[in-house]
Short mmCIF file of C-alpha atoms in Angstrom, two decimals:
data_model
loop_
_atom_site.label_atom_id
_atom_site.label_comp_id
_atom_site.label_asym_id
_atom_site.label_seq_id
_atom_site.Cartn_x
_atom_site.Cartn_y
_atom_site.Cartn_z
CA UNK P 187 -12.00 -23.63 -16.77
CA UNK P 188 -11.16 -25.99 -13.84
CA UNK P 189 -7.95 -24.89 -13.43
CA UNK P 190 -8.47 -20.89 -13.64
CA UNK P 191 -11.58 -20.87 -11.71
CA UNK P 192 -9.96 -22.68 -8.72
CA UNK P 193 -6.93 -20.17 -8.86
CA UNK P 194 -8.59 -17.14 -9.68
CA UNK P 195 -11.15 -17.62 -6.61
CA UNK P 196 -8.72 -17.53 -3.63
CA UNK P 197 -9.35 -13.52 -2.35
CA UNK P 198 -12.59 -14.80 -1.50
CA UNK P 199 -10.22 -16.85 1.19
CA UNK P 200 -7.96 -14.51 2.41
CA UNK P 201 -10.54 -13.27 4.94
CA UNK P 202 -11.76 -16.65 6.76
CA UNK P 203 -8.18 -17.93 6.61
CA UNK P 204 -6.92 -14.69 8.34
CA UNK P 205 -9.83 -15.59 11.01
CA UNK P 206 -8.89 -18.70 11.49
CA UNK P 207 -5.19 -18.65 11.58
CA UNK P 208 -4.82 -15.49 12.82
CA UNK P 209 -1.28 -15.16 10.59
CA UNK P 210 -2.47 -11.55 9.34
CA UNK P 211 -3.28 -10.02 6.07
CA UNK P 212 0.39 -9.15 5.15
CA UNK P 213 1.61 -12.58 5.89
CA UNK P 214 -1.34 -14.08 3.94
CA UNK P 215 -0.69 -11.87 1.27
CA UNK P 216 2.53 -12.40 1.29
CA UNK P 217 2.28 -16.39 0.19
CA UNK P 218 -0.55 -15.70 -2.12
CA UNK P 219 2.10 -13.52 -3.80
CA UNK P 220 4.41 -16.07 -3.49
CA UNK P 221 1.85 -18.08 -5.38
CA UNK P 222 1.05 -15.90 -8.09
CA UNK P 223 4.98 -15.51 -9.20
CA UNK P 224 5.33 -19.62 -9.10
CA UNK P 225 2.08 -19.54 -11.23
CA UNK P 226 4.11 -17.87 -13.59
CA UNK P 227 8.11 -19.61 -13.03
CA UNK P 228 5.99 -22.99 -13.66
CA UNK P 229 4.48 -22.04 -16.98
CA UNK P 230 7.75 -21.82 -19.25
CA UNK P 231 9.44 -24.84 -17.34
CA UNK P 232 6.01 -27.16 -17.58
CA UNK P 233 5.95 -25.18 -21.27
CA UNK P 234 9.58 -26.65 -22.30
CA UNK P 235 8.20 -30.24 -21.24
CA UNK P 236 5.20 -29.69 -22.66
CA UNK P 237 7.37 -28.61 -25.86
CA UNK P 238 9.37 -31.91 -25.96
CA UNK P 239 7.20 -34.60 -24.34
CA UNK P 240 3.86 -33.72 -25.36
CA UNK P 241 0.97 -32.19 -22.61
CA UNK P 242 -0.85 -34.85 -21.28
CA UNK P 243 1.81 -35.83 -18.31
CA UNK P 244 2.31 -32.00 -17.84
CA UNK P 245 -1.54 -31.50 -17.24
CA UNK P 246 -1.90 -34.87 -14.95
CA UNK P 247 1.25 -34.01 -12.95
CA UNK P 248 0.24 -30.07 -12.38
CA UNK P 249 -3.63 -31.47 -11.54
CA UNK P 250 -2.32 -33.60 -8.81
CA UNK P 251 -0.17 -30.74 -7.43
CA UNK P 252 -2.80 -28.40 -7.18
CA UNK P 253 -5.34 -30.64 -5.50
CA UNK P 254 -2.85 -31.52 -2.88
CA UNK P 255 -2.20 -27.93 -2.17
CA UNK P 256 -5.94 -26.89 -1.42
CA UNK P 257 -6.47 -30.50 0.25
CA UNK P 258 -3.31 -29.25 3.01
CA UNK P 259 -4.24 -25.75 3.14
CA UNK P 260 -7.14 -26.20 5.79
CA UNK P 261 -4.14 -27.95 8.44
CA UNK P 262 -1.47 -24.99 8.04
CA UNK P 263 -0.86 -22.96 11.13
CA UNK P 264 2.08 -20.96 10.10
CA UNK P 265 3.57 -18.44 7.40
CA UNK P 266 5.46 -21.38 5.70
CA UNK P 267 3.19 -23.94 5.30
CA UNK P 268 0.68 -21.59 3.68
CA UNK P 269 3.02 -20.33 1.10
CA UNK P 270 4.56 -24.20 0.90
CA UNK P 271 0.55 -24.98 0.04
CA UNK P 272 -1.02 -22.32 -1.87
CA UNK P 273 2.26 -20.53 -2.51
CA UNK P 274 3.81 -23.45 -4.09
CA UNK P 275 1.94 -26.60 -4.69
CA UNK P 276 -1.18 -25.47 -5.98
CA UNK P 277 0.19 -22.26 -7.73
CA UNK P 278 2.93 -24.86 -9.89
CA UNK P 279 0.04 -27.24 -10.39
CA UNK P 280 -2.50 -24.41 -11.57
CA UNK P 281 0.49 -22.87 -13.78
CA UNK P 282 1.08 -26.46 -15.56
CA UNK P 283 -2.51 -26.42 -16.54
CA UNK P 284 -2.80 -23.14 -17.57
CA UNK P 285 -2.57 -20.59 -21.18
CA UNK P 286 1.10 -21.62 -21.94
CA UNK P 287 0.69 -25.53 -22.01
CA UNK P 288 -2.81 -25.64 -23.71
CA UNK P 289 -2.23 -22.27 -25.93
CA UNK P 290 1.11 -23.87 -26.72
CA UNK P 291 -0.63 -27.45 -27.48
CA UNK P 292 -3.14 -26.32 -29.67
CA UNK P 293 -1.74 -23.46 -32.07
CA UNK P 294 0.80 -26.19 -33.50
CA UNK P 295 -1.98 -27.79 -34.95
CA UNK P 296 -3.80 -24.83 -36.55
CA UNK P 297 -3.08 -22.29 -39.27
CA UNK P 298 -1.94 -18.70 -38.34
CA UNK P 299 -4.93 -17.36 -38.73
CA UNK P 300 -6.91 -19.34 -36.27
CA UNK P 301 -4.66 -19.39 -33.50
CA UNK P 302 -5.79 -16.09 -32.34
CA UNK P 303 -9.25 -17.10 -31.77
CA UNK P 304 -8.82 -20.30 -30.54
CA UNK P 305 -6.29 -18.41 -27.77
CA UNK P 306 -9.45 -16.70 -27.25
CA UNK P 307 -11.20 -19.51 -26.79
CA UNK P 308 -8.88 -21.33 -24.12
CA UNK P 309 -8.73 -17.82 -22.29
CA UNK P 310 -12.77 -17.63 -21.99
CA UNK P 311 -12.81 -21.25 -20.83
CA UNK P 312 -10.24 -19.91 -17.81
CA UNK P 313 -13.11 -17.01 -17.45
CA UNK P 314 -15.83 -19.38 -17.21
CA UNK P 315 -14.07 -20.67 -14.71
CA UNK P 316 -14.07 -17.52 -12.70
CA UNK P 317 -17.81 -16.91 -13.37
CA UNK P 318 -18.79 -21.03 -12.11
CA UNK P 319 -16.59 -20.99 -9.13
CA UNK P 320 -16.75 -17.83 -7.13
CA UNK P 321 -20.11 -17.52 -6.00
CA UNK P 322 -20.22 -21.48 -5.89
CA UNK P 323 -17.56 -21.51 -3.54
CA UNK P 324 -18.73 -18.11 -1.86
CA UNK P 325 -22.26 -20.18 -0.86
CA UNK P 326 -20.30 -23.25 0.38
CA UNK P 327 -18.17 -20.76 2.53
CA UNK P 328 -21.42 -19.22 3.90
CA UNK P 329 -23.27 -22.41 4.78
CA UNK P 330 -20.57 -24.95 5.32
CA UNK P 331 -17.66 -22.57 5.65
CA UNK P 332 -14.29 -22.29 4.42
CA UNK P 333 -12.55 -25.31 5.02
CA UNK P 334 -15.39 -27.55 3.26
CA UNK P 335 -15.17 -25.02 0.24
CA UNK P 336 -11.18 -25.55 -0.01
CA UNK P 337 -11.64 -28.98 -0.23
CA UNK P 338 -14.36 -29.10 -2.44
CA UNK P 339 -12.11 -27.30 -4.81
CA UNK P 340 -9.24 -29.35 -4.56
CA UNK P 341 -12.18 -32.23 -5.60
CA UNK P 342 -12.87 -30.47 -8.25
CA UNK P 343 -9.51 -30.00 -9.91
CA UNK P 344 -9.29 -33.65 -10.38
CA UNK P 345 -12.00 -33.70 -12.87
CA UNK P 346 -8.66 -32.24 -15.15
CA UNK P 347 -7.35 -35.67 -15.34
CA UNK P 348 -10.14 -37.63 -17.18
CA UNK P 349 -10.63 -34.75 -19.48
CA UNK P 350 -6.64 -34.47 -20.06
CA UNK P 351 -7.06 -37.94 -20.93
CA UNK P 352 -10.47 -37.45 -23.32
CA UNK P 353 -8.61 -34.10 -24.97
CA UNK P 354 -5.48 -35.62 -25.56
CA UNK P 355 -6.20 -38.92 -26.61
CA UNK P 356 -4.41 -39.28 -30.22
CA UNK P 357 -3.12 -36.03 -30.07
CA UNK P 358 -0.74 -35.07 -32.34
CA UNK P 359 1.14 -32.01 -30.58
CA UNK P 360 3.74 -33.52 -29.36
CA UNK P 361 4.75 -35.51 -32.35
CA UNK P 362 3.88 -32.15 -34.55
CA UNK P 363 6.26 -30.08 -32.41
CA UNK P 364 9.02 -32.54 -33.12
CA UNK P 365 8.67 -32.78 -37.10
CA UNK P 366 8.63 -29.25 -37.24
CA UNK P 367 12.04 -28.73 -39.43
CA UNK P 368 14.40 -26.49 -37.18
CA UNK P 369 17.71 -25.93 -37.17
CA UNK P 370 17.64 -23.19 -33.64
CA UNK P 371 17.14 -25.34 -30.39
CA UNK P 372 15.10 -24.19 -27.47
CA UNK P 373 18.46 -22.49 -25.80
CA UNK P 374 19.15 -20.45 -28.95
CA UNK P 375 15.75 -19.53 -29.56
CA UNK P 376 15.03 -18.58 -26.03
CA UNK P 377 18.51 -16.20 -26.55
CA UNK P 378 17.22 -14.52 -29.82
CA UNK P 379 13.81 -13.84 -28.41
CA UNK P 380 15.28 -12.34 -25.44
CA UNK P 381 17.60 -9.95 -27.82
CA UNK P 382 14.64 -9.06 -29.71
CA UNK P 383 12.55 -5.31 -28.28
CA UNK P 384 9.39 -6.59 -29.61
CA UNK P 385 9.52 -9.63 -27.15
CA UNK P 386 11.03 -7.58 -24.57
CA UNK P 387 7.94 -4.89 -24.91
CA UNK P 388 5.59 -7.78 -24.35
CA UNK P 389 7.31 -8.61 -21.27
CA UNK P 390 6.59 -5.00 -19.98
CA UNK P 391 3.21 -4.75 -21.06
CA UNK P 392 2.75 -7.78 -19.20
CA UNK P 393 4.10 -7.00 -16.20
CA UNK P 394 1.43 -4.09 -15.32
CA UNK P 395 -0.94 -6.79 -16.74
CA UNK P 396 0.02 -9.50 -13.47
CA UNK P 397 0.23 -6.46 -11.10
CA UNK P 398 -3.09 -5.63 -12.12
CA UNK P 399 -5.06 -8.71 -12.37
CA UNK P 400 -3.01 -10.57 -9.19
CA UNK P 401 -3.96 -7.12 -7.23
CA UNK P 402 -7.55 -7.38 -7.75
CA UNK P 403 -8.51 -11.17 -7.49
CA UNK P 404 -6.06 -10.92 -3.91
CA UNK P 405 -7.07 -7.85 -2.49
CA UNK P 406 -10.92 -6.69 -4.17
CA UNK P 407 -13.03 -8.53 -1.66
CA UNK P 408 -11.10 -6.38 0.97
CA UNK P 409 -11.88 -3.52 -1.07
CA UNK P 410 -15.41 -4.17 -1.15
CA UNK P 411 -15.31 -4.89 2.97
CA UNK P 412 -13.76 -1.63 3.99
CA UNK P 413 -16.24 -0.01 1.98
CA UNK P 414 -19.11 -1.62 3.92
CA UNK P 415 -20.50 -4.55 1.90
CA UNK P 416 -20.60 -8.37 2.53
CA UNK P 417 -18.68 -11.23 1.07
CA UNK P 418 -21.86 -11.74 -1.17
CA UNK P 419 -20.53 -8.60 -3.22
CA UNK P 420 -17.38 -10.02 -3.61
CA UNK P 421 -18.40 -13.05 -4.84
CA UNK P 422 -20.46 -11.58 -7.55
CA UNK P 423 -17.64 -9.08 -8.39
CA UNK P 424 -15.56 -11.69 -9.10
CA UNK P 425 -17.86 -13.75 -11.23
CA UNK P 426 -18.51 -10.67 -13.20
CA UNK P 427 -15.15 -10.30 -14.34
CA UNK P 428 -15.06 -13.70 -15.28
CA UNK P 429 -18.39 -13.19 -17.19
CA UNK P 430 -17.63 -10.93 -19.01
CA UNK P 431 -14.01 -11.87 -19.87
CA UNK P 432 -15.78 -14.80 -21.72
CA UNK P 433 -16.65 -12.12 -24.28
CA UNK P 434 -13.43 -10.17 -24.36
CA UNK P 435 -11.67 -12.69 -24.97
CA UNK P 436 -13.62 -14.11 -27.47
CA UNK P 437 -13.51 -10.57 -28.88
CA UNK P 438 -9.65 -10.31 -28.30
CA UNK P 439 -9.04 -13.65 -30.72
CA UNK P 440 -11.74 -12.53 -33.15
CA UNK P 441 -9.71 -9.79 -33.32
CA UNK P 442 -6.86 -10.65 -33.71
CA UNK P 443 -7.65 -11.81 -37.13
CA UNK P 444 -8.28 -8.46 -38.44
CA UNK P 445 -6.31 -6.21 -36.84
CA UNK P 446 -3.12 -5.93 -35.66
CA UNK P 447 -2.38 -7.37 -32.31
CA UNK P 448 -0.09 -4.70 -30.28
CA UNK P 449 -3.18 -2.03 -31.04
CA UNK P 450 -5.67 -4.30 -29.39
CA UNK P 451 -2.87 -4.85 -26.39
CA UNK P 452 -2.51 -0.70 -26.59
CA UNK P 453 -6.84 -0.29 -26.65
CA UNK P 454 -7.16 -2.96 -23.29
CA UNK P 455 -4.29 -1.35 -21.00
CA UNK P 456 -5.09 1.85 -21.85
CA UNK P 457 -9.22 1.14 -21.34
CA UNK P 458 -8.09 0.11 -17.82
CA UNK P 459 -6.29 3.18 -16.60
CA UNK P 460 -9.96 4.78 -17.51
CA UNK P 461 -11.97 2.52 -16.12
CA UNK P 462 -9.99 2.35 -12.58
CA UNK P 463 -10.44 6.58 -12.43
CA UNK P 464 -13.85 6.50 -12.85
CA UNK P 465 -13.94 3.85 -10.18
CA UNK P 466 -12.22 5.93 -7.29
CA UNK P 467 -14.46 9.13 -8.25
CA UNK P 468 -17.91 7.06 -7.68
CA UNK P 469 -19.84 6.16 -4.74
CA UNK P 470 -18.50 2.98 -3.45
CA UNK P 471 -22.36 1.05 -3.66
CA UNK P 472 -22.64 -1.95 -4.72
CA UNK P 473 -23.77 -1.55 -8.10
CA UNK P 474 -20.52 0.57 -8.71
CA UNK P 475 -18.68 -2.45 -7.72
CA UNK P 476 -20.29 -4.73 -10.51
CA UNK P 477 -20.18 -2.20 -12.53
CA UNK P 478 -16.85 -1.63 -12.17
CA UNK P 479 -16.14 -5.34 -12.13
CA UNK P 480 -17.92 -5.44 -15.61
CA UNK P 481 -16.25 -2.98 -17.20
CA UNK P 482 -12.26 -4.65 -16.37
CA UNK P 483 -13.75 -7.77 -16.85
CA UNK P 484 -13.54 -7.49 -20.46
CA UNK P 485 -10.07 -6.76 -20.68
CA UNK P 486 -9.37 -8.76 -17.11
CA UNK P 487 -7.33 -11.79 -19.37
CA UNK P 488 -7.96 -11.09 -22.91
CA UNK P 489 -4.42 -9.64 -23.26
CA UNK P 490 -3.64 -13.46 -23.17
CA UNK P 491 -4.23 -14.02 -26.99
CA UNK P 492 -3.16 -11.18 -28.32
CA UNK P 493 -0.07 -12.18 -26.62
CA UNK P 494 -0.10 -15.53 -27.44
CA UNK P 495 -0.66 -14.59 -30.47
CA UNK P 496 2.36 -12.13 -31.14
CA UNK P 497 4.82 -14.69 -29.65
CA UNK P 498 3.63 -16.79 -32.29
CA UNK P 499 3.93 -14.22 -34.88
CA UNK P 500 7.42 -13.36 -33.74
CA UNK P 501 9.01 -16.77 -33.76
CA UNK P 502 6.32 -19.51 -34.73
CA UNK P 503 5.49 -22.34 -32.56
CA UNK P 504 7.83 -24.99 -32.13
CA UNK P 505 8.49 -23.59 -28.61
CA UNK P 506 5.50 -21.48 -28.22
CA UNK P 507 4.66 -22.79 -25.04
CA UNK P 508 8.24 -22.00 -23.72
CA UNK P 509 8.63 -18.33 -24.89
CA UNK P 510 4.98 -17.53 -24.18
CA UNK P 511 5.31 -19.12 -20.83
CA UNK P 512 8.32 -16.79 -20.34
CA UNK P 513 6.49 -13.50 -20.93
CA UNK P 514 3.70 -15.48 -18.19
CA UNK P 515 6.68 -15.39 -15.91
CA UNK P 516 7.48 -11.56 -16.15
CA UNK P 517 3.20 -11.43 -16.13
CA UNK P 518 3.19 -12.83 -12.53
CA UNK P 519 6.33 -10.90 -11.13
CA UNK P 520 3.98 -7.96 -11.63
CA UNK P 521 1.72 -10.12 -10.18
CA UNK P 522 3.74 -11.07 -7.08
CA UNK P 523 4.02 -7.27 -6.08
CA UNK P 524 0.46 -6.46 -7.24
CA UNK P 525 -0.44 -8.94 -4.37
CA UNK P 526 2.01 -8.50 -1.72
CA UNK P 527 1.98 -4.43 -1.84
CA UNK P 528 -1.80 -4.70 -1.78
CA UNK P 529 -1.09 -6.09 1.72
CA UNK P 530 1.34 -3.83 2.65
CA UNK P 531 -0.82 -1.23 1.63
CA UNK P 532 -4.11 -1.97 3.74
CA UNK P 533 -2.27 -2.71 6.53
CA UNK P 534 -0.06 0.66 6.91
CA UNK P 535 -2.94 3.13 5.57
CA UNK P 536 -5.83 1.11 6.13
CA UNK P 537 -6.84 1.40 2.36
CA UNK P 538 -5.51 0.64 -0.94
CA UNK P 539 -5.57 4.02 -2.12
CA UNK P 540 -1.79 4.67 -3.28
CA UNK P 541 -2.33 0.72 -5.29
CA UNK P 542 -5.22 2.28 -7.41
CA UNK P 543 -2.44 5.23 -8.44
CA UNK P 544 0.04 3.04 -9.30
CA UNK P 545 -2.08 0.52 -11.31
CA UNK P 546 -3.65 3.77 -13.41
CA UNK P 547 0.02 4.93 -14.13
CA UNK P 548 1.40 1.17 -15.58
CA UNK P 549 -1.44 0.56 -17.39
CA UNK P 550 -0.65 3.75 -19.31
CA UNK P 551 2.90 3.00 -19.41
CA UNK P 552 1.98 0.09 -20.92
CA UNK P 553 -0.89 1.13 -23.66
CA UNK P 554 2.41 3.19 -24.63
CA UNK P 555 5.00 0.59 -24.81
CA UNK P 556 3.02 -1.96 -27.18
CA UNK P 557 3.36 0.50 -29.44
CA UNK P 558 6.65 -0.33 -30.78
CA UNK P 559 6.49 -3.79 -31.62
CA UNK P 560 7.55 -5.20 -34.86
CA UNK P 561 4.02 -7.08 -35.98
CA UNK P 562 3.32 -7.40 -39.44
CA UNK P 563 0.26 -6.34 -40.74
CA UNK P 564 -2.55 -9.12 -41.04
CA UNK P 565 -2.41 -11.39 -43.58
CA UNK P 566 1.48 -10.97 -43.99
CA UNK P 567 4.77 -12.56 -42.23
CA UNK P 568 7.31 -11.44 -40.22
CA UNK P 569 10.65 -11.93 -41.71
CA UNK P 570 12.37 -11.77 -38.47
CA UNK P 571 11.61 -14.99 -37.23
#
C-alpha cells in the first residue's frame, strides 16, 4: 500500500514541479520515464536477493531509497538531479518493495491454489494505496503546496520498515526457498524460461500493460487540464482507479482459481482497448473522467496475479520473485515509453491524441497474444516445468 500509493501518485506532481523548476514537461517526463523503467530493472535484481537472502533487508534497503529520493526532490534544479531522485532513487526503492519481492515471498509458503488470490490480495493493497494517497496528497498540495506534500510522502514510506519488521518476523521464506530440492540454479532457470514462448508471450502482454498504466498515472492529470478541469479531478481520477482496482484484483486472484489464467489476461487487455474508445468519443466532463477512471481501474493492475500466477505455473517458485520480476522489467520498458512519448506527444501537438491510438492498438495486440500460452487447465500441472 505504502509503497504503490507513493509511486503511483507522482502525475499529480508533474505540474507544480514544471512551475517551479521551469525544466519543461518533456524533460520532466523524461526522468519520470526514467523512473518507471528502473521500477522495473530493480524488481528481478532486488527479486534474486530476495530469492537467496530472504526479504526483509530487500524491503528496509528499497524503503530507505525511496524516502531519500522524495526527501531530495524538492532541492533539484536541473534535468539530472530529477531523474538521479525520482528517476533513480525512489523508483529502485519503490521497485524493491513492490509485487515481485512480496508476491515472490509469500507464494513459497502457500499451496498452488491460493497463490492466485493472495497475488490478488498484495496487488489490492498497492491499489489501496492509490485510492489513500492521491487526493491526500492532492489537499496537502492545495493548502500547503507541493514541496510539503513530497516530503510528507517520503515520511510516510518509512512506516515500511516497522511493518517489514512486524511481517517478517519468523518468516520462513527465505529458509523455504532454500530447502526447496533443485537441481537448475537461478542462471539455468532464468535461460529455460527465456527459451520458453509462453514466458516470452507474458513479456509482450506486459509490455502494452507498463505503456498503458505508466502513460496514464504520468500524463492523465494533463489530460484532464487541457480539457478544462482542476487538479481536484485529477486527484479523484486517480483514486478511482485505485478504488476500484481493489476489486479487480481481488476478482483477478479469485479467479484465477477457476479459470484459466491467460483468458482472464486476454478478457482485461482486450476490456481496455474498449473502454479507451468510448473514452475519446464522449464529452470530456468530469463525470466522463471518473467514469472512465472507473471503468480501467478494474483492470488498471490486476494483470499482476494472473501473471504472477502463470510464472508460477510455468516454473514453480523457487525463483519466482526473479522470473516474475523479469517480465516486471519488460512491464516498465513499455512503461518508460508510455511516459516519455506522452511528453513528446503534448508538447509537439498539444494533445495526446496519437497516445490514445496507440494504447487501443497494443492492448489488442496483446488480448491476442495471451492466447497462446501453454497453461494447464485448473486443477492440473504443467509438465514443462
Amino acid at each position: 500500500m505504502i509503497t504503490m500509493g507513493a509511486r503511483q501518485s507522482v502525475g499529480l506532481f508533474v505540474n507544480p514541479l514544471d512551475s517551479a523548476t521551469g525544466l519543461g514537461i518533456v524533460s520532466i517526463s523524461f526522468a519520470l520515464a526514467i523512473g518507471q523503467f528502473m521500477w522495473g530493472l530493480a524488481q528481478p535484481i532486488f527479486g534474486a536477493i530476495a530469492d537467496k537472502k530472504g526479504s526483509y533487508h530487500v524491503l528496509v534497503f528499497g524503503t530507505l531509497l525511496l524516502a531519500a529520493g522524495l526527501a531530495l526532490t524538492p532541492l533539484v534544479q536541473s534535468e539530472w538531479a530529477l531523474i538521479l531522485t525520482m528517476g533513480i532513487l525512489s523508483a529502485a526503492g519503490a521497485g524493491a518493495g513492490s509485487f515481485s519481492v512480496l508476491i515472490g515471498a509469500t507464494s513459497g509458503q502457500l499451496p498452488l491454489e491460493k497463490r492466485a488470490f493472495a497475488g490478488g490480495f498484495i496487488n489490492a493493497g498497492g491499489s489501496l494505496g492509490q485510492f489513500v494517497f492521491a487526493p491526500l496528497l492532492q489537499a496537502i498540495i492545495s493548502i500547503f503546496g507541493w514541496v510539503a506534500a513530497m516530503l510528507t510522502m517520503a515520511a510516510t514510506t518509512l512506516l515500511t520498515i516497522p511493518l517489514a519488521s512486524v511481517l517478517c518476523r519468523g518468516s520462513a521464506s527465505s529458509n523455504a526457498a532454500a530447502s526447496q530440492p533443485s537441481s537448475v540454479g537461478l542462471y539455468q532457470q532464468v535461460c529455460q524460461a527465456l527459451r520458453n514462448p509462453s514466458y516470452l508471450c507474458l513479456h509482450a502482454g506486459f509490455f502494452t500493460c507498463g505503456f498503458h498504466v505508466a502513460f496514464l498515472v504520468t500524463h492523465l492529470p494533463g489530460e484532464v487540464s487541457l480539457c478544462g478541469h482542476s487538479a481536484s479531478v485529477s486527484a479523484a481520477s486517480l483514486a478511482l482507479i485505485g478504488l476500484f482496482n481493489i476489486g479487480g484484483s481481488l476478482a483477478a486472484g479469485a479467479l484465477g482459481t477457476r479459470y484459466r489464467m491467460k483468458y482472464i489476461l486476454a478478457v482485461m487487455y482486450g476490456s481496455r482497448a474498449i473502454v479507451i474508445a468510448m473514452y475519446l468519443l464522449a464529452p470530456k466532463t468530469p463525470l466522463t473522467f471518473y467514469i472512465f477512471a472507473a471503468s480501467l481501474g478494474f483492470t488498471w493492475l490486476a494483470t499482476v496475479p494472473p501473471t504472477a500466477g502463470l510464472v508460477g505455473k510455468l516454473f514453480g517458485t523457487r525463483y519466482l520473485a526473479t522470473l516474475f520480476g523479469l517480465t516486471l522489467l519488460t512491464h516498465q520498458i513499455g512503461g518508460f515509453l508510455g511516459a516519455w512519448l506522452g511528453g513528446l506527444a503534448v508538447a509537439h501537438d498539444g494533445n495526446y491524441q496519437w497516445m490514445w491510438y496507440a494504447d487501443m492498438l497494443l492492448a489488442s495486440v496483446a488480448a491476442l497474444v495471451n492466447l497462446p500460452i501453454k497453461e494447464a487447465k485448473v486443477g492440473e500441472k504443467l509438465a514443462t516445468a
